[in-house]
PDB file of C-alpha atoms in Angstrom:
ATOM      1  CA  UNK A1159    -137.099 -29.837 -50.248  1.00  0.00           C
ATOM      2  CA  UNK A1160    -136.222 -33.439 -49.522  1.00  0.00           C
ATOM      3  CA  UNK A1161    -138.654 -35.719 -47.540  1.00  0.00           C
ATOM      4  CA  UNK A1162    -136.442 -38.263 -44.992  1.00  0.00           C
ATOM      5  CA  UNK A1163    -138.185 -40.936 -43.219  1.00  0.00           C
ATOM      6  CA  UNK A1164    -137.560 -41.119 -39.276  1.00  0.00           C
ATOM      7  CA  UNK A1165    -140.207 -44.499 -38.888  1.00  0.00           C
ATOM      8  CA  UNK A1166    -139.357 -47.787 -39.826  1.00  0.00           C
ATOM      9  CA  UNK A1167    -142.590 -48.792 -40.557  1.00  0.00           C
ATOM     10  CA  UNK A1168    -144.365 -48.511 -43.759  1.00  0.00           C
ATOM     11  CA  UNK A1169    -145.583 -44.766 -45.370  1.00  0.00           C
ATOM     12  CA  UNK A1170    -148.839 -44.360 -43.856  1.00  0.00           C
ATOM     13  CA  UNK A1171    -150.726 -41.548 -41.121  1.00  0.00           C
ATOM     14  CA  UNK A1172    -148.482 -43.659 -38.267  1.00  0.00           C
ATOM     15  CA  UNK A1173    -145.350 -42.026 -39.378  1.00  0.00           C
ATOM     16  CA  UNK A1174    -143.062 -39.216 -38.129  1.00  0.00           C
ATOM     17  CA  UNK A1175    -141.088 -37.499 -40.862  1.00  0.00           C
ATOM     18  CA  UNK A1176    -138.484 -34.513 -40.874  1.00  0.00           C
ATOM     19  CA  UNK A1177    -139.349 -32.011 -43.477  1.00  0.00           C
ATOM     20  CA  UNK A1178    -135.307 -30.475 -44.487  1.00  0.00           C
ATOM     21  CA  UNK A1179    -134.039 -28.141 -47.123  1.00  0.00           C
ATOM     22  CA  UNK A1180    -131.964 -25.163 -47.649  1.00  0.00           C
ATOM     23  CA  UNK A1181    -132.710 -21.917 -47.966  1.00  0.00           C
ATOM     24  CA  UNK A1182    -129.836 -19.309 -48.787  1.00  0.00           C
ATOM     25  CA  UNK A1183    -127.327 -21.652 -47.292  1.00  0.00           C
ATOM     26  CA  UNK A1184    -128.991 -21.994 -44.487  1.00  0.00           C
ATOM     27  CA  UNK A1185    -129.958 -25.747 -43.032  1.00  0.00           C
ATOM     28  CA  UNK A1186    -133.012 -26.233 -42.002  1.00  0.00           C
ATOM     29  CA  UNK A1187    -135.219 -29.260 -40.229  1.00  0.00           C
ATOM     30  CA  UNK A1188    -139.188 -29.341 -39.250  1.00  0.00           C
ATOM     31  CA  UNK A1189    -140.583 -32.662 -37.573  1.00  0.00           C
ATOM     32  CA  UNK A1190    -144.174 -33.938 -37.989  1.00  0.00           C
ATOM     33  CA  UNK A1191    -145.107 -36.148 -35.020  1.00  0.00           C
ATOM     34  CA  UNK A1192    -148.237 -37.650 -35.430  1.00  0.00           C
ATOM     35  CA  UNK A1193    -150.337 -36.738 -31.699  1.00  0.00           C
ATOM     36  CA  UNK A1194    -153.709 -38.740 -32.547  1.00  0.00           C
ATOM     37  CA  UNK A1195    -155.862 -39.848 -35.457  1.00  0.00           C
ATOM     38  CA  UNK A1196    -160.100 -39.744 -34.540  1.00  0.00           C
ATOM     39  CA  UNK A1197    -161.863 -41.914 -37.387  1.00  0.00           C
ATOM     40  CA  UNK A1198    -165.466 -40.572 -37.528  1.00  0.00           C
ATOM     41  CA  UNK A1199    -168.580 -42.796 -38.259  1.00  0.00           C
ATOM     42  CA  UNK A1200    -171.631 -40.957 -37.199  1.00  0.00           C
ATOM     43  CA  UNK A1201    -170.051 -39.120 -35.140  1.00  0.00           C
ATOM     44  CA  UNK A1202    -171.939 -35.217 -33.973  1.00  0.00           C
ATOM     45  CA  UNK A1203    -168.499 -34.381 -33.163  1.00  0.00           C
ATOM     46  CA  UNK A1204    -164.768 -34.839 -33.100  1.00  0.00           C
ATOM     47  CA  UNK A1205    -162.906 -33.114 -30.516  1.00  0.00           C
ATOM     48  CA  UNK A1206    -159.406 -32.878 -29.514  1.00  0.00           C
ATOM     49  CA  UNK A1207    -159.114 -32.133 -25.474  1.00  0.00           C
ATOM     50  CA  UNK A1208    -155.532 -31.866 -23.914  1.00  0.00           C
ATOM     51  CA  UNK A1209    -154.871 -34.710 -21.407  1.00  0.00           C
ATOM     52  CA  UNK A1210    -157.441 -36.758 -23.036  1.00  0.00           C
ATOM     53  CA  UNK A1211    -157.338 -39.814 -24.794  1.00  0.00           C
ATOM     54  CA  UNK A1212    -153.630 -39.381 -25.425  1.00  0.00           C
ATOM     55  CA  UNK A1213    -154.507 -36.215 -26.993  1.00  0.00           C
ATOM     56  CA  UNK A1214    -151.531 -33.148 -26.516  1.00  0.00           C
ATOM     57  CA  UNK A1215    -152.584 -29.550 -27.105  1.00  0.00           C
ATOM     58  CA  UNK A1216    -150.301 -27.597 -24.870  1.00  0.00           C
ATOM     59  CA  UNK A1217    -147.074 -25.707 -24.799  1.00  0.00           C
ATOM     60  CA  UNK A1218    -144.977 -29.399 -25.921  1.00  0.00           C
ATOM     61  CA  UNK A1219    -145.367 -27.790 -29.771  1.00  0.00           C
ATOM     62  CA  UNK A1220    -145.780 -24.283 -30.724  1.00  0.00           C
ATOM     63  CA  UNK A1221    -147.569 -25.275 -33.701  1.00  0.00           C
ATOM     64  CA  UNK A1222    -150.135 -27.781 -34.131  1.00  0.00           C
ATOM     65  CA  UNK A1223    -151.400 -29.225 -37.359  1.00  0.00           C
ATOM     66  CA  UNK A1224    -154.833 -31.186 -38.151  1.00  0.00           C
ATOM     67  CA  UNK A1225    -155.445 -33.134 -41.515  1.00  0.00           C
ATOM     68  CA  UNK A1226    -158.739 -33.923 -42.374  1.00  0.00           C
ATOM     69  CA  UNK A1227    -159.439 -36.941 -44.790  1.00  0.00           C
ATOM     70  CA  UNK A1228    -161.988 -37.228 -46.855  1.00  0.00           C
ATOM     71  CA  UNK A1229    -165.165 -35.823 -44.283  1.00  0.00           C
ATOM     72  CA  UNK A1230    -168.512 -36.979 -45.668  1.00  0.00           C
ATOM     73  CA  UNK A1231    -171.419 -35.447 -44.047  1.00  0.00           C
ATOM     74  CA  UNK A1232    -174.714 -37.557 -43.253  1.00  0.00           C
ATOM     75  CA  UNK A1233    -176.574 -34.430 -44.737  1.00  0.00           C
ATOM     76  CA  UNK A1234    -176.284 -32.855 -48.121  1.00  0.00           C
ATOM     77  CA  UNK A1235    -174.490 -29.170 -48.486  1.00  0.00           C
ATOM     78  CA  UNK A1236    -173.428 -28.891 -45.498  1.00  0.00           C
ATOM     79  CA  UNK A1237    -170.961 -26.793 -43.504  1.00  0.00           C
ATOM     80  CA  UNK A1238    -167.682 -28.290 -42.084  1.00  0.00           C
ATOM     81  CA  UNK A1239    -166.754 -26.134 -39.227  1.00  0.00           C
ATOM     82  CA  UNK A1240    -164.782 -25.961 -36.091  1.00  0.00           C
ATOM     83  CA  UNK A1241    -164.122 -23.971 -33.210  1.00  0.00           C
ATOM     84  CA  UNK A1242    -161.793 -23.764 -29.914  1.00  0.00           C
ATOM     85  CA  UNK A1243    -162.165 -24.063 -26.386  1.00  0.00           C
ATOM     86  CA  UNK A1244    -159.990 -22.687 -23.382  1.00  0.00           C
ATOM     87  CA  UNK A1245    -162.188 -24.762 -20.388  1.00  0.00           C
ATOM     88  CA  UNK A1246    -161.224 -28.278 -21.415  1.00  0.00           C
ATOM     89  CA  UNK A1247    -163.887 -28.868 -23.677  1.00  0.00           C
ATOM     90  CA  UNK A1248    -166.610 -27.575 -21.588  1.00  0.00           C
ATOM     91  CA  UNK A1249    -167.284 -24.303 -23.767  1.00  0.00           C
ATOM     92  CA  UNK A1250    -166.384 -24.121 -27.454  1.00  0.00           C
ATOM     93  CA  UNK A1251    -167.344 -20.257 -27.495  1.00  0.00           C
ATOM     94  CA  UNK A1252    -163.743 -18.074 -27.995  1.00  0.00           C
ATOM     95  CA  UNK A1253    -164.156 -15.233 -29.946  1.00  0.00           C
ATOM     96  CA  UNK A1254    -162.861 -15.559 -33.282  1.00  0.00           C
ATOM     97  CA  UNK A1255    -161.876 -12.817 -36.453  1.00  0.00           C
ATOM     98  CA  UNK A1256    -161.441 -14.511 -39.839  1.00  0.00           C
ATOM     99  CA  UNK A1257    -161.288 -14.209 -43.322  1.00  0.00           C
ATOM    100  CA  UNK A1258    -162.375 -16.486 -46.063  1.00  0.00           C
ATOM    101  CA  UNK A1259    -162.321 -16.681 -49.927  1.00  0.00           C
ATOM    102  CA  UNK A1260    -162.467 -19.504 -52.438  1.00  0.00           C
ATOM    103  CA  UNK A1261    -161.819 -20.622 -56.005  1.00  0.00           C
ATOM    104  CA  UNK A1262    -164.072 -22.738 -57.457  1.00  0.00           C
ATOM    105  CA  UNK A1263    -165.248 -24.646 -60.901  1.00  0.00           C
ATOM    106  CA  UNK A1264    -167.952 -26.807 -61.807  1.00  0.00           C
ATOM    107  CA  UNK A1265    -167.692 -30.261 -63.353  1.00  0.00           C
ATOM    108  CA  UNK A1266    -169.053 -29.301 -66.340  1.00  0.00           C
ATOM    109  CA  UNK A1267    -166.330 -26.602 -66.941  1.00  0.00           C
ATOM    110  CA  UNK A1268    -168.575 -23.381 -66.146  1.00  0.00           C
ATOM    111  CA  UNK A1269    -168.451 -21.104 -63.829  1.00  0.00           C
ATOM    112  CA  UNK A1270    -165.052 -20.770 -62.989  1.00  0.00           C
ATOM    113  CA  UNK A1271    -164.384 -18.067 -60.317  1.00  0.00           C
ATOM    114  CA  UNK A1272    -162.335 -16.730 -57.504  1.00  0.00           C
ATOM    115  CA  UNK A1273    -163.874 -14.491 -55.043  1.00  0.00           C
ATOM    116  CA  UNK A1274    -164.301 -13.604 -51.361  1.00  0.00           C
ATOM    117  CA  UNK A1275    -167.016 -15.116 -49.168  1.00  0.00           C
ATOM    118  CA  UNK A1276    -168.761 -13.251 -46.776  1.00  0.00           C
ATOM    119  CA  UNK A1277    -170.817 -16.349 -45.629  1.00  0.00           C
ATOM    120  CA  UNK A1278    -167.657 -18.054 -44.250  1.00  0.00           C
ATOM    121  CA  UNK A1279    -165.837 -15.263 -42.252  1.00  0.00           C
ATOM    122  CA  UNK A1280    -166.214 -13.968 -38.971  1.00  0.00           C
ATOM    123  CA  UNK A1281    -165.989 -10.211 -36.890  1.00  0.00           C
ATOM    124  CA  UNK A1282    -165.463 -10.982 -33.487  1.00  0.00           C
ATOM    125  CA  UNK A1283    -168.036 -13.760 -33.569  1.00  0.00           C
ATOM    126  CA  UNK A1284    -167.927 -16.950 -30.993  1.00  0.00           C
ATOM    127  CA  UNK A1285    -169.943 -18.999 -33.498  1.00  0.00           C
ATOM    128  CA  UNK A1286    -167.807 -22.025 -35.437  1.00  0.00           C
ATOM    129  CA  UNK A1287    -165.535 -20.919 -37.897  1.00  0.00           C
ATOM    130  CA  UNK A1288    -166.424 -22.510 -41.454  1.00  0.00           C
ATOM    131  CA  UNK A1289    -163.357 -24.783 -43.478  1.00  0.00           C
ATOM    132  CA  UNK A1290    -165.739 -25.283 -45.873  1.00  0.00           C
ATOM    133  CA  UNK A1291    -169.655 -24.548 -47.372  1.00  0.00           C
ATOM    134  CA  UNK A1292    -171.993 -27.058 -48.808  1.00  0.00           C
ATOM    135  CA  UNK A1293    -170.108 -30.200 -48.625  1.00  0.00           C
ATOM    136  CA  UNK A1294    -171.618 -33.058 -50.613  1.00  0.00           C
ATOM    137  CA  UNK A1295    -173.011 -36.503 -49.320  1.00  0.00           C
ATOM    138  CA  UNK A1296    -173.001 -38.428 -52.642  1.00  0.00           C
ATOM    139  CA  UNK A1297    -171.046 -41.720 -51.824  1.00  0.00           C
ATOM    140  CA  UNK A1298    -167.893 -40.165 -53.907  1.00  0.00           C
ATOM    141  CA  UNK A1299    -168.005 -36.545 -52.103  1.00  0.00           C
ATOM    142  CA  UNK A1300    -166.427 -35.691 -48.909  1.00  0.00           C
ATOM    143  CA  UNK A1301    -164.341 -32.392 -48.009  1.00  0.00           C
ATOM    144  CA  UNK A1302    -160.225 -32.812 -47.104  1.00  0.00           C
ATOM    145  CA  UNK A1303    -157.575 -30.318 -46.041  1.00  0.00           C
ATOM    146  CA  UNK A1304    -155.584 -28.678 -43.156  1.00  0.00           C
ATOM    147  CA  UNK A1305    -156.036 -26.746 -40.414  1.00  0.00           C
ATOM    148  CA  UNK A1306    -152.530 -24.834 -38.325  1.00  0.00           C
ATOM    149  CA  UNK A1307    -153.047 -23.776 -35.351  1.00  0.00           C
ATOM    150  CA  UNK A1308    -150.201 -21.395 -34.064  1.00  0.00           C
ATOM    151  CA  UNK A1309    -149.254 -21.577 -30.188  1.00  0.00           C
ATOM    152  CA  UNK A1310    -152.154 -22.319 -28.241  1.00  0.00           C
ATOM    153  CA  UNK A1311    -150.700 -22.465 -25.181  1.00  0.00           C
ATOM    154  CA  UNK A1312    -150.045 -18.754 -25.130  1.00  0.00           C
ATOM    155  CA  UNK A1313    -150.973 -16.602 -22.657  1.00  0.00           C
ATOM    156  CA  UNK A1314    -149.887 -13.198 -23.940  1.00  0.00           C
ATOM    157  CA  UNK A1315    -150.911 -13.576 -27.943  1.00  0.00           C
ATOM    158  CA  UNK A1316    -154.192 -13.691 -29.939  1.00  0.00           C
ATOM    159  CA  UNK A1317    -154.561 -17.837 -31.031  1.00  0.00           C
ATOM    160  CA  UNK A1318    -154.001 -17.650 -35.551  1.00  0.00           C
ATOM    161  CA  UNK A1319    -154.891 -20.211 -37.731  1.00  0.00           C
ATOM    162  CA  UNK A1320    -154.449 -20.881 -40.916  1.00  0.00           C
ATOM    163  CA  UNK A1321    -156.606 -23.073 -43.136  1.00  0.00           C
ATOM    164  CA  UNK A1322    -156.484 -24.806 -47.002  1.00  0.00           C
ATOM    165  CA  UNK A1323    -159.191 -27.248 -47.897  1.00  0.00           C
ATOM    166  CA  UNK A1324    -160.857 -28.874 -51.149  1.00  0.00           C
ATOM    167  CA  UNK A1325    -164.074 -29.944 -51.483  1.00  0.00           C
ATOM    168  CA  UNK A1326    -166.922 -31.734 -53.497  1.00  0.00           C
ATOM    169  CA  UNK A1327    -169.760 -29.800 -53.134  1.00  0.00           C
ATOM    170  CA  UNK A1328    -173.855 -30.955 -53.688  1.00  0.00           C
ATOM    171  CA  UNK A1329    -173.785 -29.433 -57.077  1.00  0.00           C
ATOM    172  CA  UNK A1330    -171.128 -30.923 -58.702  1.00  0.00           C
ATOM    173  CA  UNK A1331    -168.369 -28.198 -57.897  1.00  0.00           C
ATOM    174  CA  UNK A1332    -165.021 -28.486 -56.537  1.00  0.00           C
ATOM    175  CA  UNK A1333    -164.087 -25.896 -54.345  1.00  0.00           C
ATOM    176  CA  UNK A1334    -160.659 -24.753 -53.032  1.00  0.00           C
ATOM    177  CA  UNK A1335    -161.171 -22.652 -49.323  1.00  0.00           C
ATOM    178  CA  UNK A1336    -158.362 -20.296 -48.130  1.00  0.00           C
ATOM    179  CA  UNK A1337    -158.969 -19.421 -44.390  1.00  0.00           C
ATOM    180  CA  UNK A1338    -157.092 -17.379 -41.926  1.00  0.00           C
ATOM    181  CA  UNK A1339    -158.146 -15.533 -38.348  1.00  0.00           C
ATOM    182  CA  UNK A1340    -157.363 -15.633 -34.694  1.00  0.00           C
ATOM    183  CA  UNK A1341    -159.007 -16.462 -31.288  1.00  0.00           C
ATOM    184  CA  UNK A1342    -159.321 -13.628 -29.544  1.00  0.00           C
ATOM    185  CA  UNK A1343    -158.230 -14.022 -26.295  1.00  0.00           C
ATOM    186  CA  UNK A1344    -154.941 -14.470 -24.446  1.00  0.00           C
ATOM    187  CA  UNK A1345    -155.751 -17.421 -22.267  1.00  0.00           C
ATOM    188  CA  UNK A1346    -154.265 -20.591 -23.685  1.00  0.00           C
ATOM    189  CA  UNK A1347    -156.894 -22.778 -25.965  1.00  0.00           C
ATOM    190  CA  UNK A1348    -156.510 -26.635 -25.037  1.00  0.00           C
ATOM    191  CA  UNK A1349    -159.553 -28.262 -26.992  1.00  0.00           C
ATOM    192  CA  UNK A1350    -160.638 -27.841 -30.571  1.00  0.00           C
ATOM    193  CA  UNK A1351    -164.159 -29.475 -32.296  1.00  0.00           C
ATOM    194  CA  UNK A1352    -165.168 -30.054 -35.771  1.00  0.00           C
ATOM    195  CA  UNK A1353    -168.302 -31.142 -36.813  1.00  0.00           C
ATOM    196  CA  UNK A1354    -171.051 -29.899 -39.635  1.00  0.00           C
ATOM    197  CA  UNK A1355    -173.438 -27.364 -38.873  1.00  0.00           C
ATOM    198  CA  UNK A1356    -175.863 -29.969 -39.452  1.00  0.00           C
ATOM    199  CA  UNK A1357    -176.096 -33.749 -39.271  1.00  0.00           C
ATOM    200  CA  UNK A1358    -173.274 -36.217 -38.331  1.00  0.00           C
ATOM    201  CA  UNK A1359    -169.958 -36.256 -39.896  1.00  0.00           C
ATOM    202  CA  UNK A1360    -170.851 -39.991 -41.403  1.00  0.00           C
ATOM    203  CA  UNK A1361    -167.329 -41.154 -42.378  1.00  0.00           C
ATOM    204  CA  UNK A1362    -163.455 -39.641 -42.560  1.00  0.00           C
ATOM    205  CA  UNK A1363    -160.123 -39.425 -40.776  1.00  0.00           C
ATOM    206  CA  UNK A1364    -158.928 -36.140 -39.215  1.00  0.00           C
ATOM    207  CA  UNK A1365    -154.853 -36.389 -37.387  1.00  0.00           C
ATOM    208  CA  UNK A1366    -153.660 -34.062 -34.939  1.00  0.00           C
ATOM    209  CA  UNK A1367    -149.830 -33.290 -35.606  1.00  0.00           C
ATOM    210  CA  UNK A1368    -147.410 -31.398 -33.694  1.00  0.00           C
ATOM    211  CA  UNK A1369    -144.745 -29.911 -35.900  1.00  0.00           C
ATOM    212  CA  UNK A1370    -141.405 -28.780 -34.166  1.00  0.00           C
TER     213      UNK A1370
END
């Protein structure tokens, strides 16, 4: 697959880019517009509210994609989390079913393992969904990844998402988090929130995309 720049300015977060290839003869083209970048610095929260601060999270894409860059929590081992809202922002409460499982290995080459974790899932809970356990706060460890979220403006399908993220946990791991569920509800979700399950999110980038 073959990257082609749409900007003219240099190759940084600012950019839109269309993703094309072939498959089986067939042509293909995805674009990446960026929507909005939040940079945290002791921040309790980062939220993303349609109709706010530039912020779209409606029916414009049917798929939505957020990046997050290098997250360092104020607290050490913490959880990096999010959930969605359908009220604006007012309530981030939906009902959510997940799945999560994780490969990990330690910096001094033991423990290497793949396995499911029961900690980080969720059966029709309304709790924040976890994109990652026991996040370091060393000055060099932070958590990173990607978050889809499939047409949120829907109002006759279940909300899935679909998560990847790597991180550097407080005892010297790295950690690779595979995440998948749905919101369960058929009213369109227009606001999502990250934040750790305890303590600020100290420093890091996270960028809302739409991809169409």
């Amino acid at each position: 697959m073959a990257l082609s720049k749409l900007a003219a300015n240099s190759f940084d977060l600012t950019d839109n880019y269309a993703l094309t290839g072939t498959v089986t003869g067939v042509v293909s083209t995805q674009k990446l517009f960026l929507i909005k970048n939040i940079d945290a610095s002791s921040s309790g929260t980062v939220s993303f509210v349609n109709g706010a601060s530039s912020v779209v999270l409606d029916g414009t894409y049917k798929t939505y994609l957020f990046k997050f860059i290098n997250i360092h929590p104020e607290t050490d081992q913490k959880k990096f989390e999010f959930n969605v809202s359908i009220d604006g922002g007012s309530n981030y409460n939906v009902t959510k079913t997940s799945n999560f499982f994780h490969a990990y290995h330690g910096e001094d080459g033991s423990q290497a393992a793949l396995g499911y974790e029961t900690a980080g899932d969720l059966s029709q809970g309304t709790g924040f969904q976890s994109l990652g356990q026991q996040v370091g706060n060393a000055n060099d460890e932070c958590i990173s990844g990607e978050l889809y979220l499939f047409s949120p403006s829907s109002t006759t399908f279940v909300k899935h998402f679909l998560a990847n993220t790597n991180r550097a946990s407080g005892n010297a791991y790295s950690v690779n988090s595979y995440i998948g569920g749905y919101a369960n509800t058929t009213s369109a979700v227009n606001a999502v929130q990250f934040k750790f399950d305890s303590g600020d999110i100290d420093a890091g980038r996270i960028a809302l995309y739409g991809i169409k």
